[in-house]
């Protein structure tokens, strides 16, 4: 067997490093029963390496691609390609390729001879048939002679002529077919030469269209030339940029080349075994047109589109097919007009469409995942020329069955849409086992709720407050009668008796509202602090498997504490008061979002204090110029040790350490226990402290708090006075006064349960990392952070046995990298269909971006698009534009004049804190970080819920 060339039939998917993605896929395809792949062979990556190892110019140019520089990247890529194309192919490689060409052509010639023999046999059969006709004619003539009358003679003569004509026509047709076959066999063999990169057509990165394919190539010299051109296409500018974006090292990329018999299609196109528009895995989408498929893969020419579901054609869209691409003499591709009679006809008949769908499902079943397939019909047969996984589909939960499900994103509710690591996923599932995982995110299955009339009512009321775009998407699912019939039935997620909704809850809400006592909040927070101290003491006394068993068991106690009827009743008492005030004041006074203004500077808001107390830290640091300079480049390693050596550094370090003692368990994406906390990465606070020093003067914390408190007090007085002057005003004013008191007494507690959970998680994380350190010391782990890629029960097993499955850990690491690139949908079904909601734009200014009003007021300013907290560089008056804001973003709120977030609802944490600071905010602005440019002037209308682009 040659190291440089392999037959496609000898290749399988495990040989990807040797043959590249395309060849590996074609080799696998050729093994599927009844799937026809054009014959050919692969020039392996060993051939590419043999050429490159002696190409000194290539190796020196490769170094210029690091680091990436857009100014010269095009020039460097062109020079690299030229060096590859001009590099001499070693004789051993050249000989192997030419030998395989000869073997391939010999096989094709043999196949043609068999076909010719068959044609000649058919010709011989036609001659015999003609002889039989002559015999028949003679017999017929004899019989006619015995008959009397010219009519019979005429009838017999016509019959003879017809039989004679048919027989000779059949004989001539067979002869013509044989002659055509002989003529084709005398022409040069024609090939398609295709790039097959090692990072191509992979489950996670398709690289589709990044490398070159050459069609209609004839002759050994031309084939060799185009093989070199395929090698060179590894360094097209688009391929280099794609690798850089995916974090793939250029030196690790290699190129094989597929050389196949050229197929000349009558009809060709693309087939997706999942609808690319909706992601529905039950629908096959087919694009088809006349001639060669490259025109349709690239979108150069319009194609018919067909939809098929379960063996039935469900949709057709016919395109006017005026032109098509065909192979021409001399290896060229030419565009020709389509005959007028065929332009508006279906490119495929219905039988061919259904055959394609059946073939696509067979290929999908073989690979175990939806496929993007290139195909063609030639000489009446279906040929598959490529199949790759569809990498743009969001994964489905593993827990699938034949019944229908509707999944809503838990991350959109928790303001954390990033991918979570396995340990973080499993911790949340310990608290709420009904949560399912897909693509490194958690989802809630609403199937049981939507299958119930009561559940549908609760969902409609609750879901709009969670995320504004979820509600219309879920409502759209409810309107599909056929789909609703498929829903699985069982215990509802939103039902009395669950962790969130107990039978005692409504009674507690009523009792707490009537009592209206701020001491209730102080008592609940004290109970939480006592619980955490008890856990810390007990956890520190344990180690090994005993510690993990304790953590698993204690989770139930934590859940009981976190979701107690008294605690949840207090949250709901504040939230219901806010809703009542906003609704009644709009009705009675014609003013929106009054309750949001009244929520400013309330007591016991742990998240609100995050930003204010960091202003106090800035006051200490601003007095130490050396500390200010140090913070501009400080890293996490020896963060405090380095600071304490500076003039005034001891005081600044003490202030930061005191802040971290209270809030060090917070971080961006904090619901994932594996995320680095501020206590672990204190340098994350540096840009926020520096921003506070730049944008505020001394004593800003008290000034900001007092300003917001006075606004709330003035609004209270204004509202009550205005109400008292209305009809029945005294009663309305009295009722409003009570609700305002309830609101200010309880609404701050809304943030404590999350604060409590993050403290609990921080204690658990520290305990688990101590166990990880022991595993590292024993040699069972390489790094302490490797435990993040194990689920809790797997970590429990590793601690108990003193060994870890590194194959599993490394696979999970790769999966997490893939998951990080995915965009989670708000709502999807068990069929994979992504359901999208839309806003009604009727009342918005032209061009405005719709969202949901979460904190009232209007702000104009410079947009600062910030995706990572540590990258924030804000100035006073800026408007923060980001994907989501969890409590860790709160310190930035004191510096900005407005907030725009892609994710969120009226009661999510970022919205609550925005109201606390009196910050105009709009959430649920889909695509905000892409549609708004960094530095662009915008206007945020937090009262009516939209964003205007002013430049």
PDB file of N, CA, C and O in Angstrom, residues 875-902:
ATOM      1  N   UNK A 875     -16.622  55.656  30.358  1.00  0.00           N
ATOM      2  CA  UNK A 875     -16.539  57.032  30.816  1.00  0.00           C
ATOM      3  C   UNK A 875     -17.933  57.511  31.195  1.00  0.00           C
ATOM      4  O   UNK A 875     -18.939  56.942  30.751  1.00  0.00           O
ATOM      5  N   UNK A 876     -17.968  58.547  32.009  1.00  0.00           N
ATOM      6  CA  UNK A 876     -19.249  59.070  32.485  1.00  0.00           C
ATOM      7  C   UNK A 876     -20.131  59.450  31.298  1.00  0.00           C
ATOM      8  O   UNK A 876     -19.684  60.108  30.355  1.00  0.00           O
ATOM      9  N   UNK A 877     -21.358  59.031  31.338  1.00  0.00           N
ATOM     10  CA  UNK A 877     -22.303  59.333  30.276  1.00  0.00           C
ATOM     11  C   UNK A 877     -22.414  58.257  29.212  1.00  0.00           C
ATOM     12  O   UNK A 877     -23.310  58.308  28.365  1.00  0.00           O
ATOM     13  N   UNK A 878     -21.516  57.261  29.212  1.00  0.00           N
ATOM     14  CA  UNK A 878     -21.603  56.160  28.248  1.00  0.00           C
ATOM     15  C   UNK A 878     -22.846  55.317  28.500  1.00  0.00           C
ATOM     16  O   UNK A 878     -23.365  55.249  29.631  1.00  0.00           O
ATOM     17  N   UNK A 879     -23.295  54.656  27.442  1.00  0.00           N
ATOM     18  CA  UNK A 879     -24.408  53.701  27.563  1.00  0.00           C
ATOM     19  C   UNK A 879     -23.842  52.304  27.358  1.00  0.00           C
ATOM     20  O   UNK A 879     -23.222  52.020  26.327  1.00  0.00           O
ATOM     21  N   UNK A 880     -24.027  51.445  28.326  1.00  0.00           N
ATOM     22  CA  UNK A 880     -23.509  50.077  28.276  1.00  0.00           C
ATOM     23  C   UNK A 880     -24.400  49.219  27.389  1.00  0.00           C
ATOM     24  O   UNK A 880     -25.614  49.135  27.611  1.00  0.00           O
ATOM     25  N   UNK A 881     -23.802  48.582  26.389  1.00  0.00           N
ATOM     26  CA  UNK A 881     -24.517  47.658  25.490  1.00  0.00           C
ATOM     27  C   UNK A 881     -23.837  46.309  25.620  1.00  0.00           C
ATOM     28  O   UNK A 881     -22.634  46.177  25.372  1.00  0.00           O
ATOM     29  N   UNK A 882     -24.587  45.294  26.003  1.00  0.00           N
ATOM     30  CA  UNK A 882     -23.984  43.979  26.231  1.00  0.00           C
ATOM     31  C   UNK A 882     -24.999  42.865  26.000  1.00  0.00           C
ATOM     32  O   UNK A 882     -26.189  43.133  25.779  1.00  0.00           O
ATOM     33  N   UNK A 883     -24.511  41.634  26.047  1.00  0.00           N
ATOM     34  CA  UNK A 883     -25.397  40.484  25.804  1.00  0.00           C
ATOM     35  C   UNK A 883     -26.311  40.253  27.002  1.00  0.00           C
ATOM     36  O   UNK A 883     -27.510  40.055  26.857  1.00  0.00           O
ATOM     37  N   UNK A 884     -25.727  40.259  28.194  1.00  0.00           N
ATOM     38  CA  UNK A 884     -26.528  40.077  29.411  1.00  0.00           C
ATOM     39  C   UNK A 884     -25.790  40.700  30.577  1.00  0.00           C
ATOM     40  O   UNK A 884     -24.581  40.937  30.521  1.00  0.00           O
ATOM     41  N   UNK A 885     -26.511  40.994  31.640  1.00  0.00           N
ATOM     42  CA  UNK A 885     -25.891  41.532  32.852  1.00  0.00           C
ATOM     43  C   UNK A 885     -26.413  40.758  34.052  1.00  0.00           C
ATOM     44  O   UNK A 885     -27.592  40.826  34.364  1.00  0.00           O
ATOM     45  N   UNK A 886     -25.530  40.015  34.685  1.00  0.00           N
ATOM     46  CA  UNK A 886     -25.896  39.414  35.961  1.00  0.00           C
ATOM     47  C   UNK A 886     -25.399  40.349  37.072  1.00  0.00           C
ATOM     48  O   UNK A 886     -24.839  41.415  36.789  1.00  0.00           O
ATOM     49  N   UNK A 887     -25.592  40.014  38.352  1.00  0.00           N
ATOM     50  CA  UNK A 887     -25.224  40.947  39.433  1.00  0.00           C
ATOM     51  C   UNK A 887     -23.776  41.412  39.408  1.00  0.00           C
ATOM     52  O   UNK A 887     -23.466  42.493  39.910  1.00  0.00           O
ATOM     53  N   UNK A 888     -22.872  40.618  38.833  1.00  0.00           N
ATOM     54  CA  UNK A 888     -21.460  41.011  38.829  1.00  0.00           C
ATOM     55  C   UNK A 888     -21.210  42.261  37.990  1.00  0.00           C
ATOM     56  O   UNK A 888     -20.176  42.922  38.147  1.00  0.00           O
ATOM     57  N   UNK A 889     -22.137  42.607  37.105  1.00  0.00           N
ATOM     58  CA  UNK A 889     -21.976  43.798  36.275  1.00  0.00           C
ATOM     59  C   UNK A 889     -22.403  45.070  37.007  1.00  0.00           C
ATOM     60  O   UNK A 889     -22.209  46.176  36.504  1.00  0.00           O
ATOM     61  N   UNK A 890     -22.983  44.933  38.190  1.00  0.00           N
ATOM     62  CA  UNK A 890     -23.535  46.070  38.911  1.00  0.00           C
ATOM     63  C   UNK A 890     -22.537  47.205  39.117  1.00  0.00           C
ATOM     64  O   UNK A 890     -22.910  48.376  38.995  1.00  0.00           O
ATOM     65  N   UNK A 891     -21.254  46.938  39.455  1.00  0.00           N
ATOM     66  CA  UNK A 891     -20.327  48.067  39.646  1.00  0.00           C
ATOM     67  C   UNK A 891     -20.222  48.989  38.443  1.00  0.00           C
ATOM     68  O   UNK A 891     -19.848  50.162  38.604  1.00  0.00           O
ATOM     69  N   UNK A 892     -20.526  48.488  37.247  1.00  0.00           N
ATOM     70  CA  UNK A 892     -20.467  49.350  36.061  1.00  0.00           C
ATOM     71  C   UNK A 892     -21.664  50.288  35.984  1.00  0.00           C
ATOM     72  O   UNK A 892     -21.598  51.336  35.323  1.00  0.00           O
ATOM     73  N   UNK A 893     -22.760  49.920  36.647  1.00  0.00           N
ATOM     74  CA  UNK A 893     -23.990  50.695  36.513  1.00  0.00           C
ATOM     75  C   UNK A 893     -23.845  52.111  37.068  1.00  0.00           C
ATOM     76  O   UNK A 893     -24.546  53.029  36.630  1.00  0.00           O
ATOM     77  N   UNK A 894     -22.970  52.287  38.053  1.00  0.00           N
ATOM     78  CA  UNK A 894     -22.825  53.619  38.629  1.00  0.00           C
ATOM     79  C   UNK A 894     -22.139  54.578  37.666  1.00  0.00           C
ATOM     80  O   UNK A 894     -22.211  55.799  37.838  1.00  0.00           O
ATOM     81  N   UNK A 895     -21.443  54.034  36.639  1.00  0.00           N
ATOM     82  CA  UNK A 895     -20.661  54.868  35.721  1.00  0.00           C
ATOM     83  C   UNK A 895     -21.399  55.236  34.456  1.00  0.00           C
ATOM     84  O   UNK A 895     -20.964  56.140  33.740  1.00  0.00           O
ATOM     85  N   UNK A 896     -22.468  54.538  34.129  1.00  0.00           N
ATOM     86  CA  UNK A 896     -23.101  54.730  32.827  1.00  0.00           C
ATOM     87  C   UNK A 896     -24.415  55.480  32.965  1.00  0.00           C
ATOM     88  O   UNK A 896     -24.992  55.586  34.052  1.00  0.00           O
ATOM     89  N   UNK A 897     -24.902  55.959  31.814  1.00  0.00           N
ATOM     90  CA  UNK A 897     -26.160  56.710  31.823  1.00  0.00           C
ATOM     91  C   UNK A 897     -27.333  55.890  31.329  1.00  0.00           C
ATOM     92  O   UNK A 897     -28.488  56.322  31.432  1.00  0.00           O
ATOM     93  N   UNK A 898     -27.053  54.702  30.781  1.00  0.00           N
ATOM     94  CA  UNK A 898     -28.128  53.854  30.293  1.00  0.00           C
ATOM     95  C   UNK A 898     -27.617  52.449  30.037  1.00  0.00           C
ATOM     96  O   UNK A 898     -26.408  52.200  29.997  1.00  0.00           O
ATOM     97  N   UNK A 899     -28.551  51.518  29.860  1.00  0.00           N
ATOM     98  CA  UNK A 899     -28.212  50.109  29.674  1.00  0.00           C
ATOM     99  C   UNK A 899     -29.055  49.512  28.562  1.00  0.00           C
ATOM    100  O   UNK A 899     -30.279  49.719  28.510  1.00  0.00           O
ATOM    101  N   UNK A 900     -28.392  48.748  27.674  1.00  0.00           N
ATOM    102  CA  UNK A 900     -29.074  47.969  26.638  1.00  0.00           C
ATOM    103  C   UNK A 900     -28.544  46.542  26.728  1.00  0.00           C
ATOM    104  O   UNK A 900     -27.330  46.323  26.673  1.00  0.00           O
ATOM    105  N   UNK A 901     -29.446  45.569  26.871  1.00  0.00           N
ATOM    106  CA  UNK A 901     -29.035  44.164  26.977  1.00  0.00           C
ATOM    107  C   UNK A 901     -29.843  43.320  26.003  1.00  0.00           C
ATOM    108  O   UNK A 901     -31.024  43.570  25.779  1.00  0.00           O
ATOM    109  N   UNK A 902     -29.183  42.323  25.430  1.00  0.00           N
ATOM    110  CA  UNK A 902     -29.875  41.420  24.503  1.00  0.00           C
ATOM    111  C   UNK A 902     -30.819  40.484  25.226  1.00  0.00           C
ATOM    112  O   UNK A 902     -31.789  40.004  24.639  1.00  0.00           O
TER     113      UNK A 902
END
